[in-house]
Coordinates of C-alpha atoms in Angstrom, one line a residue:
X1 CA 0.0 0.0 0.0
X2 CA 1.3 3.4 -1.4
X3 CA 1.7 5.5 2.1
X4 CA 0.1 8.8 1.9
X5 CA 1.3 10.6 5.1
X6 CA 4.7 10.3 6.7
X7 CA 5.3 7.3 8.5
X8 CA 6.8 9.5 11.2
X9 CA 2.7 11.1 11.0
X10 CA 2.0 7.4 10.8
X11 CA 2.6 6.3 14.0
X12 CA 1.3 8.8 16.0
X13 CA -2.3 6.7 15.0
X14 CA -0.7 4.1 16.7
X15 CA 1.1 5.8 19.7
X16 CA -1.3 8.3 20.4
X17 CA -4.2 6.0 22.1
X18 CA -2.2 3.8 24.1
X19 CA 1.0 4.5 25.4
X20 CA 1.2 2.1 27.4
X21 CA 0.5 -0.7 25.4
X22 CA 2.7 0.6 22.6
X23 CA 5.8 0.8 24.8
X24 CA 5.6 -2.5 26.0
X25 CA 5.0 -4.6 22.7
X26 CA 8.4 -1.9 21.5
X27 CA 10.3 -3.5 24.6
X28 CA 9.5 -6.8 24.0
X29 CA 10.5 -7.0 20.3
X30 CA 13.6 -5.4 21.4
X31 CA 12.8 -2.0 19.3
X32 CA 11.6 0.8 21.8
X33 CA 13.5 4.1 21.6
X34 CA 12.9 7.2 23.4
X35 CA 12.4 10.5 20.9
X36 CA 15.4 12.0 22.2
X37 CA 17.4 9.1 20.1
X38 CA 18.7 9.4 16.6
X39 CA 16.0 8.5 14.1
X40 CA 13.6 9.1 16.3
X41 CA 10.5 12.0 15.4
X42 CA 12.3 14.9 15.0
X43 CA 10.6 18.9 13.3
X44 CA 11.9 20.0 10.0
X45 CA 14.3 23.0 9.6
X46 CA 12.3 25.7 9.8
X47 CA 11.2 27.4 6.4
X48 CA 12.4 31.0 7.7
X49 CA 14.6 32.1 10.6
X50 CA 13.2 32.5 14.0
X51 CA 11.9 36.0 14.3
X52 CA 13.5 38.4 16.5
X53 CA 11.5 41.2 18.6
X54 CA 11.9 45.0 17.9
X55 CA 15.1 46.7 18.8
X56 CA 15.0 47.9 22.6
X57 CA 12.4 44.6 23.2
X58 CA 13.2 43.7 26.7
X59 CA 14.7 40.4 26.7
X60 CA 12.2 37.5 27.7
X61 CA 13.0 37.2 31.4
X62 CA 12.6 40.4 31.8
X63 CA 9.2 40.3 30.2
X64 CA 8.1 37.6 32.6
X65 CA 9.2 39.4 35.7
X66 CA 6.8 42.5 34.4
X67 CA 4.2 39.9 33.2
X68 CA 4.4 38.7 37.4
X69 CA 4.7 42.2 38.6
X70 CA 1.7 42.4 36.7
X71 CA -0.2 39.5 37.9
X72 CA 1.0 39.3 41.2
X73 CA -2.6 39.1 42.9
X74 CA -3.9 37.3 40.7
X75 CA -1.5 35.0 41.6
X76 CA -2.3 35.4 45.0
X77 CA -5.6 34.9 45.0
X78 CA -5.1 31.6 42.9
X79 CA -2.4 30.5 45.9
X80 CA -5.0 31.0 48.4
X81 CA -7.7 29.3 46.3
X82 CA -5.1 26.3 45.9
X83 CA -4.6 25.7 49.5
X84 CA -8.2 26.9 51.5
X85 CA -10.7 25.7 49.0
X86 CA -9.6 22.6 48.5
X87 CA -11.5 19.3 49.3
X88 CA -11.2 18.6 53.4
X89 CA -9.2 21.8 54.3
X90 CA -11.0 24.1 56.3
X91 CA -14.9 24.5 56.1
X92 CA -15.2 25.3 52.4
X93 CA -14.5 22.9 49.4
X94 CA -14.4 23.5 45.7
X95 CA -17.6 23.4 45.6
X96 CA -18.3 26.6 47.1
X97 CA -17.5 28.4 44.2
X98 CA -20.7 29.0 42.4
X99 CA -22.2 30.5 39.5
X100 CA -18.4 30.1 37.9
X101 CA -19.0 30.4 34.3
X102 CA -15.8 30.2 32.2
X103 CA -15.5 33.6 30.1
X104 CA -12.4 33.1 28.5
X105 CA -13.4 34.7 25.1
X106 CA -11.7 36.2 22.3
X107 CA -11.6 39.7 21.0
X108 CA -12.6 38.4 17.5
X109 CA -15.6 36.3 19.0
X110 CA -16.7 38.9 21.0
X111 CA -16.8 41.1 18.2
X112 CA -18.7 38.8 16.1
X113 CA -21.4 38.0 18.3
X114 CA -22.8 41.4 20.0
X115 CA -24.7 38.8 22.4
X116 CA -21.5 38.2 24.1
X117 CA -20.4 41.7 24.0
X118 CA -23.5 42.2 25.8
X119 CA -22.8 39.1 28.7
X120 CA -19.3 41.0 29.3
X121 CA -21.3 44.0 31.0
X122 CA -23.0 42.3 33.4
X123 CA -20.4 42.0 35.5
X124 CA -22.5 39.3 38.2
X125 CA -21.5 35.6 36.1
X126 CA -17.7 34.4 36.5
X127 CA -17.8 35.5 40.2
X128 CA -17.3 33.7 43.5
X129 CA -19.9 33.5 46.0
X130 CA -20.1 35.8 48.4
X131 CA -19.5 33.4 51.6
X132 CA -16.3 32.4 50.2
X133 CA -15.4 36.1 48.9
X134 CA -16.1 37.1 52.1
X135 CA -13.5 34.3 53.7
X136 CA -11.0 35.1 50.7
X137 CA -10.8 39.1 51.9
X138 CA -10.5 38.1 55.6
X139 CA -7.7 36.0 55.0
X140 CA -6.1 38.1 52.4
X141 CA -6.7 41.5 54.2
X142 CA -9.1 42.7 51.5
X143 CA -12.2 44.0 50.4
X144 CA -14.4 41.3 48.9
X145 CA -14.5 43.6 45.3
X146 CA -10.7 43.1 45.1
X147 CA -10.8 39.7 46.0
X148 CA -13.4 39.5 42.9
X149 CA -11.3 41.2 40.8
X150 CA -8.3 39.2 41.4
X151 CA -10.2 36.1 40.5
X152 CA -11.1 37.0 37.4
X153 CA -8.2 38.4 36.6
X154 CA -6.4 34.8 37.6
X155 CA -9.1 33.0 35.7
X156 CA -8.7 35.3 32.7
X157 CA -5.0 34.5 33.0
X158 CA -5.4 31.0 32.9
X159 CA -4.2 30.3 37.0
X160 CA -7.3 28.8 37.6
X161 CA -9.3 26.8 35.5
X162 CA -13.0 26.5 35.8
X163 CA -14.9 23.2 34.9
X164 CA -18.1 23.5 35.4
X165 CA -18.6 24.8 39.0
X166 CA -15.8 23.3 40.2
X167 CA -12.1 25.4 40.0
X168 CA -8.7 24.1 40.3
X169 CA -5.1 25.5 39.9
X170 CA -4.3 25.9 36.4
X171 CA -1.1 24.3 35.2
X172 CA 0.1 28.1 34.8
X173 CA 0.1 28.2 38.4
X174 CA 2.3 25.1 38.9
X175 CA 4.9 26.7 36.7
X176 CA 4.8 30.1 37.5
X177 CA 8.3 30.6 39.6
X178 CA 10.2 28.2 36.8
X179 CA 8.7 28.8 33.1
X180 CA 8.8 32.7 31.9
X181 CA 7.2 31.2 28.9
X182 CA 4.0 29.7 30.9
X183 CA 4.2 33.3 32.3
X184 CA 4.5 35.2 29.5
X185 CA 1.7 33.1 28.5
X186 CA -0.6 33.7 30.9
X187 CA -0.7 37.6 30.4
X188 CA -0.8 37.5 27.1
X189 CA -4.2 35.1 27.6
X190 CA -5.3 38.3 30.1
X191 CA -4.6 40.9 27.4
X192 CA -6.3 39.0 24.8
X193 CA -9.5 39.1 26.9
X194 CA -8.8 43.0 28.0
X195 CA -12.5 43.9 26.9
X196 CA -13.7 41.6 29.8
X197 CA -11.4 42.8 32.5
X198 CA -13.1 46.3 32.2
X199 CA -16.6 45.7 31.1
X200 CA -18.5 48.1 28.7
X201 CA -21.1 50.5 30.2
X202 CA -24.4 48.5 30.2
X203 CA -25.8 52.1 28.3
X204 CA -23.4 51.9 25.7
X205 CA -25.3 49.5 22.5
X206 CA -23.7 45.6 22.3
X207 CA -22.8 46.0 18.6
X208 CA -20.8 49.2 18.8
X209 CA -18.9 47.7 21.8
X210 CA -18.2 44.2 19.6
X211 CA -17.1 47.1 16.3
X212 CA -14.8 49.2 18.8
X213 CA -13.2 45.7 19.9
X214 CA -13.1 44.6 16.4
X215 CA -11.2 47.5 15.4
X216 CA -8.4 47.7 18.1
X217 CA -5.6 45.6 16.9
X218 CA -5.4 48.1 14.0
X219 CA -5.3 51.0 16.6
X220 CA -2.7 48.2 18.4
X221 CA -0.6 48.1 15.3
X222 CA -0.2 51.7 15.1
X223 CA 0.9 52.1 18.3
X224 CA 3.4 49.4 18.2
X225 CA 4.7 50.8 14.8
X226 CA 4.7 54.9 16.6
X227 CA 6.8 52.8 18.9
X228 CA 6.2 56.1 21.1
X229 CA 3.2 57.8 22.4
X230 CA 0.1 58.8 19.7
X231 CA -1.9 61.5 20.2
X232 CA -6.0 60.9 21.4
X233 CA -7.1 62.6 17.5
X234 CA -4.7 60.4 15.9
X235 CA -6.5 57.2 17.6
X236 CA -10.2 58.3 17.5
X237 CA -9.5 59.3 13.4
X238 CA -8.2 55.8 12.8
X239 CA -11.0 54.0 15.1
X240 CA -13.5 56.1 12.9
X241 CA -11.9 54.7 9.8
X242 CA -12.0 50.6 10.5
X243 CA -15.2 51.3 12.0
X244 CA -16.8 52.3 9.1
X245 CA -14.8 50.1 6.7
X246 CA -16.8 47.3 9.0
X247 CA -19.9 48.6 9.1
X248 CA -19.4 48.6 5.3
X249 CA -18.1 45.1 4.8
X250 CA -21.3 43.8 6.3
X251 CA -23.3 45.8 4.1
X252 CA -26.8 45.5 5.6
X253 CA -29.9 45.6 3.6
X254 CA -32.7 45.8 5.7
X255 CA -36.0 44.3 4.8
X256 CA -39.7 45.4 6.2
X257 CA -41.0 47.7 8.0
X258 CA -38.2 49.5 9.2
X259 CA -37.6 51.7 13.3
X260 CA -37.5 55.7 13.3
X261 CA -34.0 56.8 12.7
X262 CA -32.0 57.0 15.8
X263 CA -30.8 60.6 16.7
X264 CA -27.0 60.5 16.5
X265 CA -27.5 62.4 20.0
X266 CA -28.7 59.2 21.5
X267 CA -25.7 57.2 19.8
X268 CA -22.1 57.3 21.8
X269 CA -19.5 58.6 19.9
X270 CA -16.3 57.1 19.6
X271 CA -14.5 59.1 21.8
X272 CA -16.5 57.4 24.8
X273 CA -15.8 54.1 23.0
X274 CA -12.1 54.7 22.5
X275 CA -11.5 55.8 26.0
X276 CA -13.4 52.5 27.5
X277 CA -11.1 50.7 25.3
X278 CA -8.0 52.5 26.1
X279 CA -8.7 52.2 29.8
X280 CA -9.2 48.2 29.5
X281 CA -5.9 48.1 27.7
X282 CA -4.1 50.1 30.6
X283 CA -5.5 47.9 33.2
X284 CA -4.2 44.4 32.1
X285 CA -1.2 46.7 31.6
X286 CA -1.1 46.7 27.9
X287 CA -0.7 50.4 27.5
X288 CA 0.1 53.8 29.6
X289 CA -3.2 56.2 28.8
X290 CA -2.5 59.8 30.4
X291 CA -2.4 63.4 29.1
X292 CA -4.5 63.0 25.9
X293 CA -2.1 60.2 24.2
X294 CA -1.9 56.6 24.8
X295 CA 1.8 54.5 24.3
X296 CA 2.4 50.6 24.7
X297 CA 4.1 49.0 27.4
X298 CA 7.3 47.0 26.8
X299 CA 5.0 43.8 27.7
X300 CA 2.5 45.2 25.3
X301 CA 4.8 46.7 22.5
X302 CA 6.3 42.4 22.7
X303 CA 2.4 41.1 22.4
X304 CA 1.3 43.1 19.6
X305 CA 4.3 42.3 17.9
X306 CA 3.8 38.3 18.4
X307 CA 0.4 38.7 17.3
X308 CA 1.3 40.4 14.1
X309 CA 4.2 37.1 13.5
X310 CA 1.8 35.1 14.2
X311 CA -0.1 36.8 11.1
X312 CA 2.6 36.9 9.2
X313 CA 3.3 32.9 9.8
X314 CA 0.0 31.9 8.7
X315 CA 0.5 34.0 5.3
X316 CA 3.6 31.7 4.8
X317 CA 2.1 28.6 5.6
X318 CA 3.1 26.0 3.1
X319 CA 0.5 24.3 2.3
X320 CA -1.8 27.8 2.3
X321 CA -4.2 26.2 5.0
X322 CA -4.7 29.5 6.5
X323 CA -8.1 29.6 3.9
X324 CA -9.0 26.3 3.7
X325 CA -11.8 25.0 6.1
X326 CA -10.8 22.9 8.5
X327 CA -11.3 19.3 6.6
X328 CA -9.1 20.8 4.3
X329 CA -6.6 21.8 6.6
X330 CA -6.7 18.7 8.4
X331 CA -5.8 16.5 5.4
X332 CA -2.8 19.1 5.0
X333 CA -1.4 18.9 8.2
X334 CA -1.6 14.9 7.6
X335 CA 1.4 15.2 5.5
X336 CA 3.4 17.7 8.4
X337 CA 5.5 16.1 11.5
X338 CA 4.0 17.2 14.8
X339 CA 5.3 20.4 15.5
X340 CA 5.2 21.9 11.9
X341 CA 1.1 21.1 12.3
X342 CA 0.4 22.2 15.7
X343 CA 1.6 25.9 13.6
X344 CA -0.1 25.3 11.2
X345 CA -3.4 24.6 13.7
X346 CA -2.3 27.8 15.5
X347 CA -2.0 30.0 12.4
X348 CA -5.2 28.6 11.3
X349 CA -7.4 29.4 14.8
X350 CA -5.3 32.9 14.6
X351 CA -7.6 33.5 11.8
X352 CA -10.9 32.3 13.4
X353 CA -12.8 33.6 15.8
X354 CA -12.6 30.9 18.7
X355 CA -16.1 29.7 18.8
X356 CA -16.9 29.4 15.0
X357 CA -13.2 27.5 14.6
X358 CA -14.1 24.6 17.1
X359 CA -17.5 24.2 16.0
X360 CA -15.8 23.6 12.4
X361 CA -13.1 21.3 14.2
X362 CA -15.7 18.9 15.3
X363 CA -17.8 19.0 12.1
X364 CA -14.6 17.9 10.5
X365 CA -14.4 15.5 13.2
X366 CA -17.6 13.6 12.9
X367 CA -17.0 12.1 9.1
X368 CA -16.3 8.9 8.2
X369 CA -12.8 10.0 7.8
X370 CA -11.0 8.5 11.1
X371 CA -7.9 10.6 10.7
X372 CA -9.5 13.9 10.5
X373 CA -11.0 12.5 13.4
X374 CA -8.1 12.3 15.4
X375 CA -6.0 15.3 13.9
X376 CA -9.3 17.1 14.5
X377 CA -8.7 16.7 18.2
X378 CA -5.3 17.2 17.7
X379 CA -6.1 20.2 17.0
X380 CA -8.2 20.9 19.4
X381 CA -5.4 20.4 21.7
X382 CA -4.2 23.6 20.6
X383 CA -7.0 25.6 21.7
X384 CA -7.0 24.6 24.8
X385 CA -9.4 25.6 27.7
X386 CA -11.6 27.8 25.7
X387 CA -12.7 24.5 23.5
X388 CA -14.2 22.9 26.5
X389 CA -17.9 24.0 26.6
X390 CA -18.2 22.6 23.0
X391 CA -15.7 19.1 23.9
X392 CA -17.8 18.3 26.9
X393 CA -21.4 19.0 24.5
X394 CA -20.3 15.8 22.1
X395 CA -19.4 13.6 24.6
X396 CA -22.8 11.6 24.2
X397 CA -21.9 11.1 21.1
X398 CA -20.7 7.7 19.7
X399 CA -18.1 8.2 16.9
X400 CA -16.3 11.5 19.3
X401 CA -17.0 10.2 22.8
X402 CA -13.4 8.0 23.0
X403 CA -11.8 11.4 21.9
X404 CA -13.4 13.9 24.1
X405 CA -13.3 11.9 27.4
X406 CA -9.4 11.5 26.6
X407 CA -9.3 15.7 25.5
X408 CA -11.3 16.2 28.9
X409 CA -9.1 14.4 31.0
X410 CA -5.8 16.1 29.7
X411 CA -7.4 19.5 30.1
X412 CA -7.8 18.2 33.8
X413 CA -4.6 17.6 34.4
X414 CA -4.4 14.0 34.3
X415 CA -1.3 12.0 33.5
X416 CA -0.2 11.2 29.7
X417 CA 0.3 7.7 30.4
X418 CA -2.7 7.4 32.6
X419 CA -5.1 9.5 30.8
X420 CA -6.6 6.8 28.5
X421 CA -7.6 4.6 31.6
X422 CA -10.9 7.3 31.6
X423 CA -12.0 4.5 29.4
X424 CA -14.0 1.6 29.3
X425 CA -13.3 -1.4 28.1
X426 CA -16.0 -0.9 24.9
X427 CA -14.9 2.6 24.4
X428 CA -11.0 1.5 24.4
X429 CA -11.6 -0.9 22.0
X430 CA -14.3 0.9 19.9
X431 CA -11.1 3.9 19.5
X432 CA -8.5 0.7 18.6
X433 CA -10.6 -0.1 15.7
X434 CA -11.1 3.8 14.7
X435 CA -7.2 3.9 15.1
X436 CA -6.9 1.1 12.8
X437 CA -9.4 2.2 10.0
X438 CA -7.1 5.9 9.9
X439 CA -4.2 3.6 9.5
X440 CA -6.0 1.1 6.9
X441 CA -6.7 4.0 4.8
X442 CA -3.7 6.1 5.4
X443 CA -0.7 3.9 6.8
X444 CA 1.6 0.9 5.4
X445 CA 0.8 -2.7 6.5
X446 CA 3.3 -3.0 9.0
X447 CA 1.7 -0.3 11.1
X448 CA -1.6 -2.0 10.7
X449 CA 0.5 -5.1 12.5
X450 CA 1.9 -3.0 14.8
X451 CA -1.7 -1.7 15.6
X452 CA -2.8 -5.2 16.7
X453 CA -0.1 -5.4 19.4
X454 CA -1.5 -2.6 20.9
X455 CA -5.0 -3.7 21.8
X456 CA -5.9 -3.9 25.5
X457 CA -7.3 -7.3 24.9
X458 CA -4.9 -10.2 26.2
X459 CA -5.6 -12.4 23.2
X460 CA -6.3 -11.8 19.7
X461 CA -9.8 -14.4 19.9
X462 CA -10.3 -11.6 22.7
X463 CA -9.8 -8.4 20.6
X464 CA -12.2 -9.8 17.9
X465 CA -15.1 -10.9 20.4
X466 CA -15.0 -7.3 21.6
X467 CA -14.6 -5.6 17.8
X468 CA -17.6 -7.7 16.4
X469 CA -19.4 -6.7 19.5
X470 CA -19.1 -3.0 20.0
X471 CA -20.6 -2.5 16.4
X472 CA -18.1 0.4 14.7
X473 CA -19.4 0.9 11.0
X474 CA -15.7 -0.1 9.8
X475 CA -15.2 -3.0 11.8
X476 CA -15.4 -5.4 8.5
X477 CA -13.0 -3.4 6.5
X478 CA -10.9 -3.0 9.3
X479 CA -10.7 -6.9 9.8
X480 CA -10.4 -7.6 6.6
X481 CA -7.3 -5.3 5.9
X482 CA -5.8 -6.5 8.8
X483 CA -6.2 -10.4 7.4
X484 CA -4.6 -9.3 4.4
X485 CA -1.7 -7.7 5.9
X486 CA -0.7 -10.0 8.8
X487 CA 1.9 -12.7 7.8
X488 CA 0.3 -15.5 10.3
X489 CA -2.0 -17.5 8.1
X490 CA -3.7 -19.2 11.0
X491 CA -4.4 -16.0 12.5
X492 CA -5.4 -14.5 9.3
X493 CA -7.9 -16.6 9.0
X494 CA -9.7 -16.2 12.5
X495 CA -9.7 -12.6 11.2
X496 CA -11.2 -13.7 8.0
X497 CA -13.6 -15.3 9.8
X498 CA -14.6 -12.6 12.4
X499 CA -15.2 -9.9 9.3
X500 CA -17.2 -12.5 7.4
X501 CA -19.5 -12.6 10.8
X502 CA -19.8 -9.2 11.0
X503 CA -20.4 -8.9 7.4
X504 CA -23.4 -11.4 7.7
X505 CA -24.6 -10.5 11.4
X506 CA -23.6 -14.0 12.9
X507 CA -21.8 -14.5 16.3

């Protein structure tokens, strides 16, 4: 069979399920390496050099030590959350944290959907309740609104993670003394959500919120590009500008009976928009605002200019995936070693609005294609926490379920080489024979063999009671590539046998 993707690609089918298993049948033929070897999976040279940051870019340590200056009660707050509100300290458990809704949006979503632009104002969901507040501002030596605002803040940042309305340490937390990258990380998670860390007046309308937020990483660029501080006029002209060009691009017809026009007294003018922006920016400390001008911070100089590399990476992506939907891309990123496709997933979300870019993901994810299926979630990997609403809503079903427990319980922190054990037994072996159609259609022979040795199932009579029982539509073809591909004959033809079953609905 003529191998499509590289074999390298190849047996990440194989590895990617069950670790465990896969290691151990490695050691036993006498052929397990660790990555780190030669010949093992290594990235390609990179296409272009490694970017550098402006001149007079502080260098990255001394980013991070700004970025925890920065988020130094947030961090605080998350500390204290770690060690009082967990299960049997004290009188309060993570329970106690209620109405927790995770509001980790981006500006591009909020700007798309004016709904959301709307649930930023409220200001009363994402918050702790006011028993534990209260306890949290004792203990701390605040008032129960900073204590608020710290947790948001820390959630924003990605130091706590919220899953449902329970809330645990994020792994940012873990890391934060050691890793300036999971620092610089985390603040650059808090300035993408700025727009919720100083919530819109409730009187000011949703959608020219979502267009002032739509329009600020052009305002952004400039700034970065001034490298110095831009007048107030200079701003609010150039926020008038991309506002209209938007307002254009949707090009509204309206249809029926149609509202008195609205006097432009009653509408807010930019100038009230730009300063609400302007002062969200300055309080996740992306920006100084003072005196009539506004100029970026050396931390937000350094994350405008990543965000326009990251731009500038998906225009040079090889394969061009950056416009092609997210089946598309998949099949592209088939062809790419790991790392070269997790950028190419992250210059293809960088595109996206969050929301619209997962939905896709698992759209792509529910064909009869079990690669995509996999790479989907692969995918998915890469967008992280904010994916999570949408993971846990197709758990119930069938062909996705093995994928999203396994997603779910990395996002929780669970151990690689445990994290397949949120299994059953039916749902192991219902992703083995998914794993195995993806290699069937896309993978050499050998890998199919190599496949088989990694079934949970002691015996192979074992594997194939389970495969014909569990009922996954490609359980015939999957049997009968794997007869035609294993060297055994007697064992061949027990596999013959089991497809032919199947095939005819006999035990």
């Amino acid at each position: 069979m003529t191998s499509r993707i590289p074999r390298d690609s190849r047996l990440r089918l194989v590895r990617a399920q069950s670790p465990r298993a896969e290691r151990r049948a490695g050691v036993e033929r006498g052929t397990a390496r660790a990555l780190t070897t030669p010949g093992a999976v290594t990235q390609q040279r990179a296409r272009r050099p490694a970017p550098r940051p402006p001149e007079g870019t502080p260098a990255p340590g001394e980013l991070a030590r700004m970025a925890r200056v920065r988020l130094a009660d947030a961090v605080r707050i998350a500390r204290w959350a770690d060690a009082s509100l967990r299960p049997g300290r004290g009188r309060a458990g993570a329970t106690d944290i209620k109405g927790v809704k995770a509001q980790q949006a981006d500006e591009a979503e909020q700007a798309a959907e004016a709904e959301q632009a709307d649930q930023a104002g409220e200001g009363s969901k994402g918050t702790l309740s006011t028993e534990t507040a209260e306890r949290a501002a004792a203990d701390l030596a605040l008032t129960p609104d900073q204590v608020r605002a710290d947790w948001d803040t820390a959630r924003l940042a990605g130091l706590i993670e919220v899953h449902g309305d329970i809330a645990r340490p994020g792994w940012r937390l873990r890391a934060w003394d050691r890793d300036d990258a999971a620092v610089l990380r985390g603040w650059v998670a808090l300035f993408d959500a700025w727009s919720l860390t100083h919530a819109a007046s409730r009187e000011l309308a949703p959608l020219t919120v979502a267009e002032t937020v739509e329009a600020m990483p052009q305002l952004l660029t400039l700034l970065q590009l001034s490298a110095g501080p831009v007048p107030l006029p200079q701003l609010l002209d150039l926020l008038d500008q991309r506002v209209t060009e938007l307002r254009t691009e949707r090009c509204e017809i309206p249809y029926g009976p149609q509202p008195e026009p609205v006097d432009p007294a009653d509408t807010p003018s930019l100038a009230t928009l730009l300063d609400w922006a302007l002062r969200g920016l300055a309080a996740v400390g992306a920006l100084t605002y003072a005196d009539g001008q506004a100029t970026l911070t050396p931390l937000g100089s350094w994350a405008v200019w990543v965000k326009l590399e990251q731009i500038c990476v998906a225009a040079q992506s090889p394969a061009g995936n950056i416009e092609q939907s997210a089946e598309d891309m998949l099949r592209g990123c088939a062809r790419l070693r790991p790392n070269a496709a997790r950028s190419e997933y992250r210059a293809w979300l960088a595109a996206r609005p969050v929301g619209s870019a997962v939905t896709e993901l698992l759209d792509a994810a529910r064909g009869e294609d079990a690669l995509l299926r996999g790479l989907a979630f692969e995918a998915l990997r890469v967008v992280g926490a904010p994916a999570e609403t949408e993971v846990r809503a197709v758990v119930d079903e069938a062909s996705l379920r093995p994928y999203a427990l396994i997603w779910l319980a990395e996002q929780e922190g669970a151990d690689p080489e445990d994290v397949h054990l949120v299994l059953t037994r039916d749902e192991s072996t219902w992703l083995w024979v998914d794993t195995a159609a993806a290699v069937a259609d896309h993978g050499e022979t050998h890998l199919l063999i190599r496949h088989l040795e990694s079934a949970v199932q002691p015996t192979v009579p074992a594997l194939l009671d389970e495969v014909r029982r569990i009922g996954h539509p490609r359980t015939v073809q999957v049997l009968v590539a794997l007869a035609a591909a294993h060297p055994d004959p007697a064992l061949a033809k027990a596999v013959r046998r089991a497809a032919f079953q199947v095939h005819t609905g006999g035990v």
